[in-house]
Amino acid sequence: MVMGDLVTDVDVAVLGGGPGGYSAAFRCAELGLETVVVDAGKRLGGACLYEGCIPSKALLHVAAVLGEAERAKEFGVDFGPARISLDPLRKWKMERVVGKLSRGLASVARAKGVAVIGGHGVFEDSRSLRVGGDEPQVVRFKHAVVATGSAPAELPGLGVTGDRIMDSTAALDVPDIPERLLVIGGGYIGLELGQVYAALGSRVTLVEMTDGLLPGVDRDLVQPLARRSEKLFATIHLGTRVAGLKEVNGAVEASIEGQKPESFDRVLVAIGRRAVSQSLGLEAARVKLGDRGFVLVDERCRTSDPHLYAVGDVTGEPMLAHRAMRQGKVAAECIAGRPSAFDNVAVPAVVFTDPEVAWCGLMEAQAQQAGRAVKVAKFSWAASGRAATIGRSDGVTKLVVDEASGRVLGVGIAGPGAGELIAEAALAIETAVTAEDLAVTIHAHPTLSEGLMEAAEGLLHRAS
Ligand code: FAD
């Protein structure tokens, strides 16, 4: 510390104001700990609120409305061609959606007495954080929570920079509706944003280097999404790489392996995210990093430095907001001396595409790899009354159950509303429910939730 430094003394300093950071800070404050959040943007919400979950879901809602209007023709309702005005769309997303939630978080922070300091923070040691920017100061703490999140990964050596090459953050601003869009990466971000642009009118080409969309996700769940994406996108190249890009006549010419060079108006690079763990002074605080720069933590979210905890994307996969939030609460409770642990069995994952794909717990391929004796049931939505009434029989509900005990180990759902339906599965897995419990629980008719009950029934009847 230097003489003349402004010094703030607190119980807990949280570095990063995303879902992991603000959840930790709010819980610390509830438990009576004096807490500040240091965030480079001087605001709470992080990537999730400003460049992730929320703006992408707002745009996907617009895409869903356009998709529904198109489908309505099947039952004799024609709204005519959609006219899209980007200014009101962007304004709605930024002010009515993101702005509203941002103001909400700020008022919760005020109510709980959590101060938000704007500036870039770097640890000086295990007890102090130097904050730069407009509010320079040193924050001295008893404990700190590292919640610096993640940032889009870059594809090195592509050969072109500039605003025609977008990462997910730039794409969410919808600078225009490019006539021809190249999406590099068939993971959830590439698919979600690819579908948004396709719905808005872009001709989308998607390139994925592995041999299927959503690498690592159960193939039965991916199939309905793959079929829909084949209709929505102009072309999907699987098992293919983009070898290079160059600027030609105001467009981007892409060399896609095995294809003739093709021109695009914009390119979205969506090849994953990297931990924000560099240049934070973590070495000064004796915090150890593991694979891909993720901060190593135990089940109580403790790092290798006894004063520092870490939560959220910076601690590794799955990089999801709800995992970050749960970890944030666990870290706060552990700091306050409570017996808390991040020991959740199931972290649900949702891809908010059309159709949605959601899963949690152990999936079939993982069970096979682990040599676990499981029974698997699939319920096709072709047999669902509710799916028929909404014209969406393309879904599937999949159940993975422990062979000996009948306990539900994993659930996967593909179809509209899968993201809402997966909550029942998460509760079932977390509370050790059996397939029989699911089968005898009355699910309202006609609803898509019956799929889980039907899958469980199918499994029991097959066994008897
Ligand atoms: P972040 O939200 O990344 O927040 C970190 C904060 O720390 C940022 O505000 C950053 O400015 C600040 N910071 C970093 N370093 C410093 C520093 N040195 N000093 C001061 N401040 C610093 N997840 C879901 O669960 N559901 C979804 O639907 C979903 N959709 C997504 C869509 C997109 C397009 C993207 C990109 C992500 C999506 N995610 C989704 C992932 C989700 O956004 C992240 O998992 C979540 O934001 C992680 O929260 P976090 O608290 O770990 O960090």
Coordinates of N, CA and C in Angstrom, one line a residue, residues 218 220 362-374 376 398 400 409:
D218 N -26.4 -35.7 -25.5 CA -27.1 -36.9 -25.9 C -27.7 -36.8 -27.3
D220 N -29.9 -38.4 -29.0 CA -31.4 -38.5 -29.1 C -32.0 -37.1 -28.9
L362 N -27.0 -37.7 -14.9 CA -26.2 -38.6 -15.7 C -27.0 -39.0 -17.0
M363 N -26.3 -38.8 -18.2 CA -27.0 -39.2 -19.4 C -26.5 -40.6 -19.9
E364 N -27.2 -41.1 -20.8 CA -26.9 -42.5 -21.2 C -25.5 -42.8 -21.6
A365 N -24.9 -42.0 -22.4 CA -23.5 -42.2 -22.8 C -22.5 -42.2 -21.6
Q366 N -22.8 -41.2 -20.7 CA -21.9 -41.1 -19.6 C -22.0 -42.4 -18.7
A367 N -23.3 -42.9 -18.5 CA -23.5 -44.1 -17.7 C -22.8 -45.2 -18.3
Q368 N -22.8 -45.3 -19.7 CA -22.1 -46.5 -20.3 C -20.6 -46.3 -20.1
Q369 N -20.1 -45.1 -20.3 CA -18.7 -44.9 -20.1 C -18.2 -45.3 -18.7
A370 N -19.1 -44.9 -17.7 CA -18.8 -45.2 -16.3 C -19.1 -46.6 -15.9
G371 N -19.6 -47.4 -16.8 CA -19.9 -48.8 -16.6 C -21.1 -49.0 -15.6
R372 N -22.0 -48.0 -15.5 CA -23.1 -48.1 -14.5 C -24.2 -48.9 -15.1
A373 N -24.8 -49.7 -14.3 CA -26.0 -50.5 -14.8 C -27.2 -49.6 -14.7
V374 N -27.7 -49.2 -15.9 CA -28.9 -48.3 -15.9 C -30.0 -48.8 -16.8
V376 N -32.9 -47.2 -19.5 CA -33.2 -46.0 -20.2 C -34.5 -46.1 -20.9
K398 N -36.4 -38.2 -22.2 CA -35.5 -39.4 -22.0 C -35.2 -39.5 -20.5
V400 N -33.0 -41.7 -17.5 CA -32.0 -42.7 -17.1 C -32.1 -43.0 -15.7
L409 N -31.5 -41.0 -12.3 CA -30.1 -40.5 -12.4 C -30.0 -39.4 -13.4

